[in-house]
mmCIF file of C-alpha atoms in Angstrom:
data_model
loop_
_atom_site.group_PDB
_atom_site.id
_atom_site.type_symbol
_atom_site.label_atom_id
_atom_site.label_comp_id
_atom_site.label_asym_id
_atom_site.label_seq_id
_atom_site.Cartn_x
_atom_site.Cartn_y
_atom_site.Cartn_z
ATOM 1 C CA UNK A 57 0.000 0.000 0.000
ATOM 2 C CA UNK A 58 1.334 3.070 -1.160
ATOM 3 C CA UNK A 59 1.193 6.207 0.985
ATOM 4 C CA UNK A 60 1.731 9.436 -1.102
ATOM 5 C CA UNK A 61 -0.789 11.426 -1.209
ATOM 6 C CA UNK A 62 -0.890 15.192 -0.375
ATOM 7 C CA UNK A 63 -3.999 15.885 1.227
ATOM 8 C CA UNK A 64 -4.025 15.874 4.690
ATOM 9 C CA UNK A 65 -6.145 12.633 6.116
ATOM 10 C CA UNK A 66 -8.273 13.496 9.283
ATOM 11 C CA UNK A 67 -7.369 11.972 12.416
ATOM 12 C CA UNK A 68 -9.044 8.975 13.302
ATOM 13 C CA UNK A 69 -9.448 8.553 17.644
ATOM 14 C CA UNK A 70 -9.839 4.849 17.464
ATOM 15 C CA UNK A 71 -8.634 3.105 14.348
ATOM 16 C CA UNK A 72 -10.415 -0.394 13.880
ATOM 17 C CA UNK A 73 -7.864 -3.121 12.392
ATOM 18 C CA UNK A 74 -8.514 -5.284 9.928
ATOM 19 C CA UNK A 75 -6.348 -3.463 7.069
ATOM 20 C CA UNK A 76 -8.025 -0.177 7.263
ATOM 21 C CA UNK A 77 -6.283 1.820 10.418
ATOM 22 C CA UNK A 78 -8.139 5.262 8.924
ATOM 23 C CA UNK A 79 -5.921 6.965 11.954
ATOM 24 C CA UNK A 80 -3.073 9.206 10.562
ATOM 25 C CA UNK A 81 -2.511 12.639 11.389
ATOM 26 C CA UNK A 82 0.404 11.711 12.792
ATOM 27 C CA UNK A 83 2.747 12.105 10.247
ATOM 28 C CA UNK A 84 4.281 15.255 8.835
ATOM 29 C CA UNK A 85 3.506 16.412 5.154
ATOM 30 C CA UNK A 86 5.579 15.255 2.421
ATOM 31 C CA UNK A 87 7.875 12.858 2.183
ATOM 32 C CA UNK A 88 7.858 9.182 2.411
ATOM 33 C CA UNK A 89 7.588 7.248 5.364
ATOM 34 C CA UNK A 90 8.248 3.834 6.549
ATOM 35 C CA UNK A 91 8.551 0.968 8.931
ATOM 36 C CA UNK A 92 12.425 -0.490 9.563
ATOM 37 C CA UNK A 93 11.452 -2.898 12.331
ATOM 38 C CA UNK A 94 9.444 -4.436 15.285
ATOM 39 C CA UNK A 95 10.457 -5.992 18.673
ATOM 40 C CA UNK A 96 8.293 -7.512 21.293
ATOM 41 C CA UNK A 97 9.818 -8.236 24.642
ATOM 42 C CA UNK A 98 8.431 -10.419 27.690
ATOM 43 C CA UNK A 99 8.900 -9.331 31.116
ATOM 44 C CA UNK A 100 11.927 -11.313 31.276
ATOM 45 C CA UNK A 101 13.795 -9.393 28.601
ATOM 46 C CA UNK A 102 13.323 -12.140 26.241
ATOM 47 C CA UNK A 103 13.099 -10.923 22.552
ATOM 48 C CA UNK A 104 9.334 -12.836 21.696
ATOM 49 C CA UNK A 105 9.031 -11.868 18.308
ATOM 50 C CA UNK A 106 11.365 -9.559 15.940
ATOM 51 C CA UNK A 107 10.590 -8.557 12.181
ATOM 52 C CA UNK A 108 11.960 -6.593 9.844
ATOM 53 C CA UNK A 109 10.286 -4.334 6.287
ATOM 54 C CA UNK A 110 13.223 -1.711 5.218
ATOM 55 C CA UNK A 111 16.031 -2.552 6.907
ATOM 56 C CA UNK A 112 18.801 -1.278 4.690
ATOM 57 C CA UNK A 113 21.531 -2.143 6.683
ATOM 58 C CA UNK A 114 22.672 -4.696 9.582
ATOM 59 C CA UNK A 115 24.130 -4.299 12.612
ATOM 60 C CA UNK A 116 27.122 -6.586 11.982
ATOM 61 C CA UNK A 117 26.217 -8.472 14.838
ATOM 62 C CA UNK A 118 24.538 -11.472 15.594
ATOM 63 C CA UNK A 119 20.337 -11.268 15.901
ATOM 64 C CA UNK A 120 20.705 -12.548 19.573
ATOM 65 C CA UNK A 121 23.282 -9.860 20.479
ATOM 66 C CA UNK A 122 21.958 -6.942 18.798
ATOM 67 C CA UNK A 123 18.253 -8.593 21.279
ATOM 68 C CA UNK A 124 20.147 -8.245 24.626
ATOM 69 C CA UNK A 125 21.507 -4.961 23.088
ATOM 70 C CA UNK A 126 18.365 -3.488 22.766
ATOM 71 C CA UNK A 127 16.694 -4.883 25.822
ATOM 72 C CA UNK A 128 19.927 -3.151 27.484
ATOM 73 C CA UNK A 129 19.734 0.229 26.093
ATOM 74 C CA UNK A 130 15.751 0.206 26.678
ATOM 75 C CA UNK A 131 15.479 -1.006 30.737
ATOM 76 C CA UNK A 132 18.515 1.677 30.904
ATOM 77 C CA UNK A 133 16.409 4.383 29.385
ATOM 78 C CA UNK A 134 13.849 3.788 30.981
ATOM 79 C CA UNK A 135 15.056 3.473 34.427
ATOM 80 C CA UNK A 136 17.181 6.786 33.008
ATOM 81 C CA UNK A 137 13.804 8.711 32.715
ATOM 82 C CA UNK A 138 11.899 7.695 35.478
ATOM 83 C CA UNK A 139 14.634 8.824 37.962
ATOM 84 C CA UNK A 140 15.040 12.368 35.948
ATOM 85 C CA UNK A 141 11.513 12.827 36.119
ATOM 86 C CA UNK A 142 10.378 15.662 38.374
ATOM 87 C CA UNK A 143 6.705 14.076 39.047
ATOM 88 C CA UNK A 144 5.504 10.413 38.861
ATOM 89 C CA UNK A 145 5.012 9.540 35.437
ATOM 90 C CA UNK A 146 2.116 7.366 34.212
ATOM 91 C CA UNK A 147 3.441 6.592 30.631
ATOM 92 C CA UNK A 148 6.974 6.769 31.207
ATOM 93 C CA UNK A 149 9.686 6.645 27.912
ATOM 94 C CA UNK A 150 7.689 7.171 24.880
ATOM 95 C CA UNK A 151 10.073 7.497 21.667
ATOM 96 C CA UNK A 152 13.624 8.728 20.912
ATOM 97 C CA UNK A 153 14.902 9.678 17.310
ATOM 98 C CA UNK A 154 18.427 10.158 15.941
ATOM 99 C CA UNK A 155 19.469 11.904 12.706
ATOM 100 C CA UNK A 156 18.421 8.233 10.623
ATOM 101 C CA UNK A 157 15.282 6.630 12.661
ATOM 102 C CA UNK A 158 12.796 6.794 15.803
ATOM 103 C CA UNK A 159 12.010 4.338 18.064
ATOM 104 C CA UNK A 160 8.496 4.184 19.236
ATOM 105 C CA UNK A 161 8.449 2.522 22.958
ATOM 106 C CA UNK A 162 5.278 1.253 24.264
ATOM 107 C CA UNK A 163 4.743 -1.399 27.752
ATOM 108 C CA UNK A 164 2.284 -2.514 29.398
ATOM 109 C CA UNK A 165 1.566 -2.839 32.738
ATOM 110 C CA UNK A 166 2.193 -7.141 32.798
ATOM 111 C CA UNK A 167 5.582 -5.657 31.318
ATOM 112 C CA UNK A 168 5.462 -6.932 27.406
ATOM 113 C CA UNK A 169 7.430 -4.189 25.354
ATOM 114 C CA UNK A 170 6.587 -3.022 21.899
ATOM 115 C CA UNK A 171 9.514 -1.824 19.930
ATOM 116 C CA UNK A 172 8.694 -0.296 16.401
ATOM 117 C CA UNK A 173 11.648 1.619 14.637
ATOM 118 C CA UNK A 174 10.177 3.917 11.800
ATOM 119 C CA UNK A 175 11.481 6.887 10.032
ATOM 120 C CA UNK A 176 11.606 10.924 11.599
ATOM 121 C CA UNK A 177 8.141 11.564 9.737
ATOM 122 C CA UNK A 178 6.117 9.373 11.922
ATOM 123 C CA UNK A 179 4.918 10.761 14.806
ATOM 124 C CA UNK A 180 2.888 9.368 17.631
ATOM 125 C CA UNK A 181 1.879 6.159 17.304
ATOM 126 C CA UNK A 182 1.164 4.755 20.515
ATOM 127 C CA UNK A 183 -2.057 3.649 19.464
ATOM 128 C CA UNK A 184 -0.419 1.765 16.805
ATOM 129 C CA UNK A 185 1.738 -0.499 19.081
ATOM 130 C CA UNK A 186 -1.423 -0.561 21.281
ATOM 131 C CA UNK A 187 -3.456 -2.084 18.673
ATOM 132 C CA UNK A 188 -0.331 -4.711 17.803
ATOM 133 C CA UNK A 189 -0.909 -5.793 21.610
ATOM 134 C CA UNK A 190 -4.262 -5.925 21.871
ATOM 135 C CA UNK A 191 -5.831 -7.303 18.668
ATOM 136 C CA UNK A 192 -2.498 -9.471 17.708
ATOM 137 C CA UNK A 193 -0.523 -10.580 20.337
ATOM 138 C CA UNK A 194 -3.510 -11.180 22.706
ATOM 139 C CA UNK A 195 -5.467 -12.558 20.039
ATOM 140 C CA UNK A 196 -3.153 -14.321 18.084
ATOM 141 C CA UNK A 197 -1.131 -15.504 21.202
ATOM 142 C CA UNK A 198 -2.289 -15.006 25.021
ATOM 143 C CA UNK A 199 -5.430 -16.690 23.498
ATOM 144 C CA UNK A 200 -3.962 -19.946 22.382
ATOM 145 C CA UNK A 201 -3.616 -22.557 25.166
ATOM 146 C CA UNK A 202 -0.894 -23.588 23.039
ATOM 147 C CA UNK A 203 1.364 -21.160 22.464
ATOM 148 C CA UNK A 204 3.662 -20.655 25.284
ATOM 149 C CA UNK A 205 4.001 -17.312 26.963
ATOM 150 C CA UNK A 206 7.658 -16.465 27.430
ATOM 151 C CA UNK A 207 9.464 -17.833 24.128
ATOM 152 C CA UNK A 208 9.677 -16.977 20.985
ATOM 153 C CA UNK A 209 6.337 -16.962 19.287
ATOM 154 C CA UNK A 210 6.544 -19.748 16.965
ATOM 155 C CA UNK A 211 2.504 -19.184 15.830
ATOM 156 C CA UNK A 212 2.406 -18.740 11.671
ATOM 157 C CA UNK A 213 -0.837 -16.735 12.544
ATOM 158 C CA UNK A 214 0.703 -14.121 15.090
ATOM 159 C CA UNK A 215 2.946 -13.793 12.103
ATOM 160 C CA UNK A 216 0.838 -13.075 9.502
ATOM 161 C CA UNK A 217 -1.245 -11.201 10.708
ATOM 162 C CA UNK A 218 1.048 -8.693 12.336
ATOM 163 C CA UNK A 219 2.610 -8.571 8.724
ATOM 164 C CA UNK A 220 -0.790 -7.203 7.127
ATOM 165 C CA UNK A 221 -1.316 -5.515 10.002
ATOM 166 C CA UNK A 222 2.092 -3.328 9.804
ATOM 167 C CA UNK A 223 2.091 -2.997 5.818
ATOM 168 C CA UNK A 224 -1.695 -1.789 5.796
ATOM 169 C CA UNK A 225 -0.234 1.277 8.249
ATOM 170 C CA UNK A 226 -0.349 4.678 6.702
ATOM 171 C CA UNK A 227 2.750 5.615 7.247
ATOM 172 C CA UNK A 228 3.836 1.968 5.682
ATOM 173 C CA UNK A 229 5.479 2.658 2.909
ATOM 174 C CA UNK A 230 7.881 -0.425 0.775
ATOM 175 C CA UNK A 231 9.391 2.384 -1.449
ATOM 176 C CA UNK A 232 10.933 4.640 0.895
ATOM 177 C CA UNK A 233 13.968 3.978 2.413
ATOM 178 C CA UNK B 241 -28.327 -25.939 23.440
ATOM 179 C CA UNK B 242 -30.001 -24.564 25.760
ATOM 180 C CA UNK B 243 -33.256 -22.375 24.557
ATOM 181 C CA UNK B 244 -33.227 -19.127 23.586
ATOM 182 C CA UNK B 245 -35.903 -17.752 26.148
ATOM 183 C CA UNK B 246 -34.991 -19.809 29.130
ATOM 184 C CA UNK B 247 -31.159 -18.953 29.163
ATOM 185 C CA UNK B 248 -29.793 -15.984 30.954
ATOM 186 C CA UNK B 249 -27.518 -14.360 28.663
ATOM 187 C CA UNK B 250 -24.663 -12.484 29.630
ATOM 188 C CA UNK B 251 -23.524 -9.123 28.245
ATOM 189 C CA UNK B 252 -21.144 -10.486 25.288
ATOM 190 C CA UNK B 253 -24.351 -12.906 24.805
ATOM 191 C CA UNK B 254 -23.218 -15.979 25.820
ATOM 192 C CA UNK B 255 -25.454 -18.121 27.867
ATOM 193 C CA UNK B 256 -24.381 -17.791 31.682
ATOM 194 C CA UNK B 257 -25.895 -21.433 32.128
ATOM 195 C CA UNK B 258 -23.723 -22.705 29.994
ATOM 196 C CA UNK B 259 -20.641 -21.368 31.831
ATOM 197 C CA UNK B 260 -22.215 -22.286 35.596
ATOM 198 C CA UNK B 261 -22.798 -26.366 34.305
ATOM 199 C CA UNK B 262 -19.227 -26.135 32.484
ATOM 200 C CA UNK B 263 -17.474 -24.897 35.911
ATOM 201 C CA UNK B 264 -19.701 -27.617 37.581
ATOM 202 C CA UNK B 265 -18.503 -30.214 35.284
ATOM 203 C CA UNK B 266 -14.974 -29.161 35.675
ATOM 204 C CA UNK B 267 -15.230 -29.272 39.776
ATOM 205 C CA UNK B 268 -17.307 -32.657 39.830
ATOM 206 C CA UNK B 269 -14.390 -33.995 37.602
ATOM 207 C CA UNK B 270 -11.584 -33.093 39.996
ATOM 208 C CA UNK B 271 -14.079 -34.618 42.426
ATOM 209 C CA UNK B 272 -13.242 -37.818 41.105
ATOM 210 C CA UNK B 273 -9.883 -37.232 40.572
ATOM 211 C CA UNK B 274 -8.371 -36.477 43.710
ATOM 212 C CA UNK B 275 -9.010 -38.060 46.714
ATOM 213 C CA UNK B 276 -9.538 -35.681 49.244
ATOM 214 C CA UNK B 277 -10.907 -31.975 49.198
ATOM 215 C CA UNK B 278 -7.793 -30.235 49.840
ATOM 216 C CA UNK B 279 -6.244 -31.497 46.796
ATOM 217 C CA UNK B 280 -9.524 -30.031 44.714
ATOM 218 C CA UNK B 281 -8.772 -27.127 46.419
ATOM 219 C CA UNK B 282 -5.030 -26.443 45.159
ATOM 220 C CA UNK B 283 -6.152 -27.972 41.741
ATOM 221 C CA UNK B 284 -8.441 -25.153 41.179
ATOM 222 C CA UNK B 285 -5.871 -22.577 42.639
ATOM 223 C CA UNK B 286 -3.692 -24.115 40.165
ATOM 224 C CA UNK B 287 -5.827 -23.928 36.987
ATOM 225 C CA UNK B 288 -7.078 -20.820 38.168
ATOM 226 C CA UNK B 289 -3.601 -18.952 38.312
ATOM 227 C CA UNK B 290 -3.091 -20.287 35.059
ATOM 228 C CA UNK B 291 -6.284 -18.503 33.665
ATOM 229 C CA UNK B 292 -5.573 -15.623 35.438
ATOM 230 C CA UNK B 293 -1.685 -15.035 33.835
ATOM 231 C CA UNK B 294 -3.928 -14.774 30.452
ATOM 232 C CA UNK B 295 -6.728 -13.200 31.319
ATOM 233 C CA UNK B 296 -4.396 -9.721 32.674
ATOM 234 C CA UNK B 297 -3.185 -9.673 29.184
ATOM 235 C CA UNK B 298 -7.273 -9.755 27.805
ATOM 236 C CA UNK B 299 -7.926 -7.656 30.635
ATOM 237 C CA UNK B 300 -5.669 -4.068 29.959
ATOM 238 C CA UNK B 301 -6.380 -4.628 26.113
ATOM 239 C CA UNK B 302 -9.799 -4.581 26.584
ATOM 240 C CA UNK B 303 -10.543 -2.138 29.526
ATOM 241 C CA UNK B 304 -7.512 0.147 28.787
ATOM 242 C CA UNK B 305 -6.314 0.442 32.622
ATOM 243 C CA UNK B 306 -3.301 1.654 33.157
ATOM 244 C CA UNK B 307 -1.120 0.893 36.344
ATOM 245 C CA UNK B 308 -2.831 1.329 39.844
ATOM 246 C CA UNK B 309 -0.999 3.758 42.147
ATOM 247 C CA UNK B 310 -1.602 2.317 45.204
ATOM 248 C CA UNK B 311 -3.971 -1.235 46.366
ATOM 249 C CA UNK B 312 -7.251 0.551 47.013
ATOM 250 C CA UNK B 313 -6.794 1.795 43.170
ATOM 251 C CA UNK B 314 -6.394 -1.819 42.321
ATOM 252 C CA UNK B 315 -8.916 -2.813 44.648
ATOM 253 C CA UNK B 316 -12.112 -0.641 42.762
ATOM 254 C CA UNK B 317 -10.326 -2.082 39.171
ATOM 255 C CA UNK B 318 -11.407 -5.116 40.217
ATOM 256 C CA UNK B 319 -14.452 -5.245 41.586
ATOM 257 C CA UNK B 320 -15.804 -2.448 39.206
ATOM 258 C CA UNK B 321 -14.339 -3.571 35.842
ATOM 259 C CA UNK B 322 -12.627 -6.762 36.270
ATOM 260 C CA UNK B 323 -15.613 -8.668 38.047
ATOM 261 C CA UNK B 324 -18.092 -6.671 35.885
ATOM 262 C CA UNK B 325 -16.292 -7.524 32.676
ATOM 263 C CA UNK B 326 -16.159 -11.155 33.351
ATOM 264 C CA UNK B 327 -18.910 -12.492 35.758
ATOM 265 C CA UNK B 328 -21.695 -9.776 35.339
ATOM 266 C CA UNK B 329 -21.175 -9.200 38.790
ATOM 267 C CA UNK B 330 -20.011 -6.212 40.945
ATOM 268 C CA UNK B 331 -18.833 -7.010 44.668
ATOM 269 C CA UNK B 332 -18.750 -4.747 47.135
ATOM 270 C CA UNK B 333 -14.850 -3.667 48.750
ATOM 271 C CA UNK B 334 -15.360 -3.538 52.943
ATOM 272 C CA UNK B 335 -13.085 -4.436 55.589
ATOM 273 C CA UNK B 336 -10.111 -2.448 54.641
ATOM 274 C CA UNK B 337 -7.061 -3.477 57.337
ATOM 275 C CA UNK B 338 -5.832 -0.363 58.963
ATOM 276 C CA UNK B 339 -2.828 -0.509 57.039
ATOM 277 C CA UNK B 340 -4.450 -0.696 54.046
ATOM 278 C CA UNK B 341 -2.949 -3.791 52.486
ATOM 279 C CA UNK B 342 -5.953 -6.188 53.278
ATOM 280 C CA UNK B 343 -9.596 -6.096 52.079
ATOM 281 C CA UNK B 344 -12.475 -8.007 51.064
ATOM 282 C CA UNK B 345 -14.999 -8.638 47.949
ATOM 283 C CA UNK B 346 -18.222 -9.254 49.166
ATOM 284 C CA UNK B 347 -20.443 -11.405 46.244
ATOM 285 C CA UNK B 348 -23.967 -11.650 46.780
ATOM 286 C CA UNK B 349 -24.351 -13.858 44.248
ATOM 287 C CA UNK B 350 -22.201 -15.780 42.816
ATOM 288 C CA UNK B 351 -22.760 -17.129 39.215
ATOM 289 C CA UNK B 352 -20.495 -20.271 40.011
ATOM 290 C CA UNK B 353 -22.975 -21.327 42.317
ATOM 291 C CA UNK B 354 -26.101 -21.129 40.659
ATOM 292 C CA UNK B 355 -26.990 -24.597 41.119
ATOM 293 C CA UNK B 356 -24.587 -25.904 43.225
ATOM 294 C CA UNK B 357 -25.461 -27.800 46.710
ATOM 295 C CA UNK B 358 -22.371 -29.112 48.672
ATOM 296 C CA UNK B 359 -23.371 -32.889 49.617
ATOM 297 C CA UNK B 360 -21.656 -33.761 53.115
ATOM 298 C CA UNK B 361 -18.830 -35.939 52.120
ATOM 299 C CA UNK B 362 -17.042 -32.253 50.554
ATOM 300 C CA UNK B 363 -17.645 -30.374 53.381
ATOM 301 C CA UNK B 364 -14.107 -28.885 53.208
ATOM 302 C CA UNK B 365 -14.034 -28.334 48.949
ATOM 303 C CA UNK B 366 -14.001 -24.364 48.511
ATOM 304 C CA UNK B 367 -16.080 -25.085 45.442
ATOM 305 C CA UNK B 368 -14.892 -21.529 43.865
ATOM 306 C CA UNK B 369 -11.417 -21.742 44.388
ATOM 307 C CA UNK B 370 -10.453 -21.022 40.901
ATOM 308 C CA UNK B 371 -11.319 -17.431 41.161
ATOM 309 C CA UNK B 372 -8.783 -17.067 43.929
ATOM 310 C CA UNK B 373 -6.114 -18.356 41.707
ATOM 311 C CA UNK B 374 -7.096 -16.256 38.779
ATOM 312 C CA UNK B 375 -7.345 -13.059 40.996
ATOM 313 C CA UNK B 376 -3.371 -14.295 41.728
ATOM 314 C CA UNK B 377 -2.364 -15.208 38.585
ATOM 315 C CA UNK B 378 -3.530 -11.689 37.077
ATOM 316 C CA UNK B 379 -1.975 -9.644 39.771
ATOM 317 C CA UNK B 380 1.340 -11.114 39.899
ATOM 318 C CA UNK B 381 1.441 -10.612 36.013
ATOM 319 C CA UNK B 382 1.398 -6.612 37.414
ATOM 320 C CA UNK B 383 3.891 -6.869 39.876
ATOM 321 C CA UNK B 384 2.032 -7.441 42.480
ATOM 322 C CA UNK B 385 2.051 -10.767 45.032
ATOM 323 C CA UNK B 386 -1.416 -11.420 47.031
ATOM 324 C CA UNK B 387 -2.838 -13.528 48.979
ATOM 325 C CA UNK B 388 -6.258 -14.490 48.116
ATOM 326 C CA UNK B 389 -8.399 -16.632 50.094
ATOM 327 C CA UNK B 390 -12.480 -17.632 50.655
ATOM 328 C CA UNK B 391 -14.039 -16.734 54.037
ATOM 329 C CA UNK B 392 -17.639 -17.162 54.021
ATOM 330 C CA UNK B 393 -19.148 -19.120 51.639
ATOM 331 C CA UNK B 394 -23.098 -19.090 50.997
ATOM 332 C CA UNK B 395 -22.474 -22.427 49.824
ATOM 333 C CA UNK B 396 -21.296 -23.600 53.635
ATOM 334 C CA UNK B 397 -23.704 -21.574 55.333
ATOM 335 C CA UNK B 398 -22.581 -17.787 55.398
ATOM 336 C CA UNK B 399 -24.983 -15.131 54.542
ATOM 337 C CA UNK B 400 -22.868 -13.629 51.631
ATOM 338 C CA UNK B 401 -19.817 -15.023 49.660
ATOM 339 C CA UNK B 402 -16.565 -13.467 50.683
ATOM 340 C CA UNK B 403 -13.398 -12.929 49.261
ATOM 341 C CA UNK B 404 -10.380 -11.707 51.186
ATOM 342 C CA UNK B 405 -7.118 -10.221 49.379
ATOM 343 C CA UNK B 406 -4.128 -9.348 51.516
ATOM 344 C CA UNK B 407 -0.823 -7.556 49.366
ATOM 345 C CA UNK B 408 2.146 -9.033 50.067
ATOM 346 C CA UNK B 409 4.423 -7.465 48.020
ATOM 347 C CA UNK B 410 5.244 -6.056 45.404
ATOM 348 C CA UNK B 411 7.318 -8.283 42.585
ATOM 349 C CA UNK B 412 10.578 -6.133 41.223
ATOM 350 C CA UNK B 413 11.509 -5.837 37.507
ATOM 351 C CA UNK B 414 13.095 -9.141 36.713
ATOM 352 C CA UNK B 415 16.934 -8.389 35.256
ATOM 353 C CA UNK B 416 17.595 -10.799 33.050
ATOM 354 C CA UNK B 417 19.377 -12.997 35.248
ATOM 355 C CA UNK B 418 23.151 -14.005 33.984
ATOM 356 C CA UNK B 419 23.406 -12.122 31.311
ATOM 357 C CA UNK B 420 26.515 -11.792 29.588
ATOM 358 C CA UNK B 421 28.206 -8.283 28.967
ATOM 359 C CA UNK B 422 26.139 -6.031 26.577
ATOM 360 C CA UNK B 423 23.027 -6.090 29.034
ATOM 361 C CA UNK B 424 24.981 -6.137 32.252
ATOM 362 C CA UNK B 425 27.298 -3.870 31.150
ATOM 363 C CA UNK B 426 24.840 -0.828 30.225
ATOM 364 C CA UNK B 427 22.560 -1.773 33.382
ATOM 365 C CA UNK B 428 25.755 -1.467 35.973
ATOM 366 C CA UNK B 429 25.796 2.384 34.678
ATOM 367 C CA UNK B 430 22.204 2.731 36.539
#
């Protein structure tokens, strides 16, 4: 699904899934934008699921490394932020962005971590990673008796799924890079 | 099936009947299972915590709750969206401990129950014990370890059914334990 056009889509409060998340607004005008990656993490720090759309470039190291590196820099952050903070915080670490990508951060209270890198022109999405945890994960995985909790989701269906779920995104875009 | 017009449906429109006989068939199984009462008992605690590490996850995607502040937060979560959400069923929250860390759900009815007499020879099976195991099992998930026990039961007597929670403590973010040097290494700066 291409993602190109000029006029400016209304936001949408509460997207419904099923390949038609109307939601946008939160992108800036112009440009191309795109999804690089996705992590889920248990509780545990255990990488559950990882995928990948336009991911020009490795890290040179291997997947299981660059897992622990992640989960790392992430717990680190967010203890980081939540010892800055001047008042309690309810949400916590949201996103960061460098000069190349943003990471999107989203957990919920059992502790499962969504981890979606994009490009700078995507901005909030936190109801995007909320939707990949409640109508996908839950769905696809809390819900079946026989797909254990904390390893690596194995389930062809979580998979699928999440894949149309990501590429049907507005700000999904195969071309940019 | 059961009819149309004679079953109770519940809000998602399910028929409540057909829940009550399936939790009856479950117990009566165990019945014959196990040998003795207590052994029922921890069976359901078991299953029950098993239901309830699931059902947290079905739970904050479907009610979006955030994280309770403090237990009587967590305490009005329950009984107002958890209980409502699942059993149809809102319990009352009295007997707060002084300190705040106890309290109990009061059920005046309870749709386990429905048609369920306790014959002598199980005088000592706590017939709803899975709900004590799934109120565990969902609020360790959060980080939080309770103790959750029956008091009165209307099936033994008692005049309502009640439920008593006491906090315990509250679980710490797991490290990932042995780790070799990228994670330890970047959590030893904090």
């Amino acid at each position: 699904m291409r993602f190109g056009r000029s006029r400016k889509r209304p936001c949408a409060g509460e997207g419904a899934f099923a390949g038609s998340w109307a939601g946008s607004g939160c992108h800036r005008d112009g440009g191309e934008m795109t999804v690089h990656s996705l992590y889920l993490f248990d509780r545990n720090g255990i990488c559950l699921h990882y995928s990948e759309w336009n991911r020009k470039k490795q890290a040179g190291i291997s997947k299981e490394e660059e897992f622990k590196l992640m989960y790392g820099m992430l717990f680190s952050i967010r203890s980081f932020v939540s010892k800055m903070s001047p008042l309690d915080m309810k949400e916590g670490f949201l996103s960061f962005q460098t000069s190349k990508y943003k990471l999107h951060y989203y957990e919920t209270p059992t502790g499962l971590k969504v981890v979606m890198n994009t490009d700078l022109g995507v901005g909030n999405i936190r109801d995007v990673l909320h939707q990949i945890y409640s109508y996908i994960y839950v769905e696809y995985v809390v819900k079946n008796p026989l797909c254990n909790l904390n390893e690596p989701i194995q389930s062809e269906l979580f998979r699928s799924k999440l894949d149309t779920f990501v590429r049907s995104l507005p700000f999904f875009s195969a071309r940019a890079g | 099936m059961v009819p149309k017009r004679t079953a109770k449906q519940n809000a998602s429109g399910e028929s409540s009947e057909l829940f009550t006989l399936t939790y009856g068939a479950l117990v009566t199984q165990l019945c014959k299972d196990y040998e003795n009462d207590e052994d029922v008992n921890k069976q359901l605690d078991k299953m029950g915590y098993n239901i309830g590490v699931r059902l947290i996850e079905d739970f904050l995607a479907r009610s979006n709750v955030g994280r309770c502040h403090d237990f009587r937060e967590t305490a009005d979560v329950i009984a107002k969206v958890a209980f409502k959400m699942y059993l149809g069923i809102t319990p009352s929250i009295t007997n707060w401990s002084p300190a705040g860390d106890e309290f109990s759900l009061i059920l005046e009815n309870n749709p386990l129950v429905d048609f369920v007499e306790l014959p002598d020879n199980h005088s000592s099976l706590i017939y709803s014990n899975l709900l004590c195991g799934v109120l565990r099992g969902a609020l360790e998930m959060v980080q939080m370890a309770v103790d959750v026990k029956f008091v009165q039961d209307t099936l033994k007597g008692d005049g309502v059914t009640e439920i008593r929670m006491k906090f315990i403590r509250r679980i710490e973010d797991n490290l990932p334990a042995g780790e070799e040097c990228p994670v330890r290494f970047i959590m030893m700066l904090f």
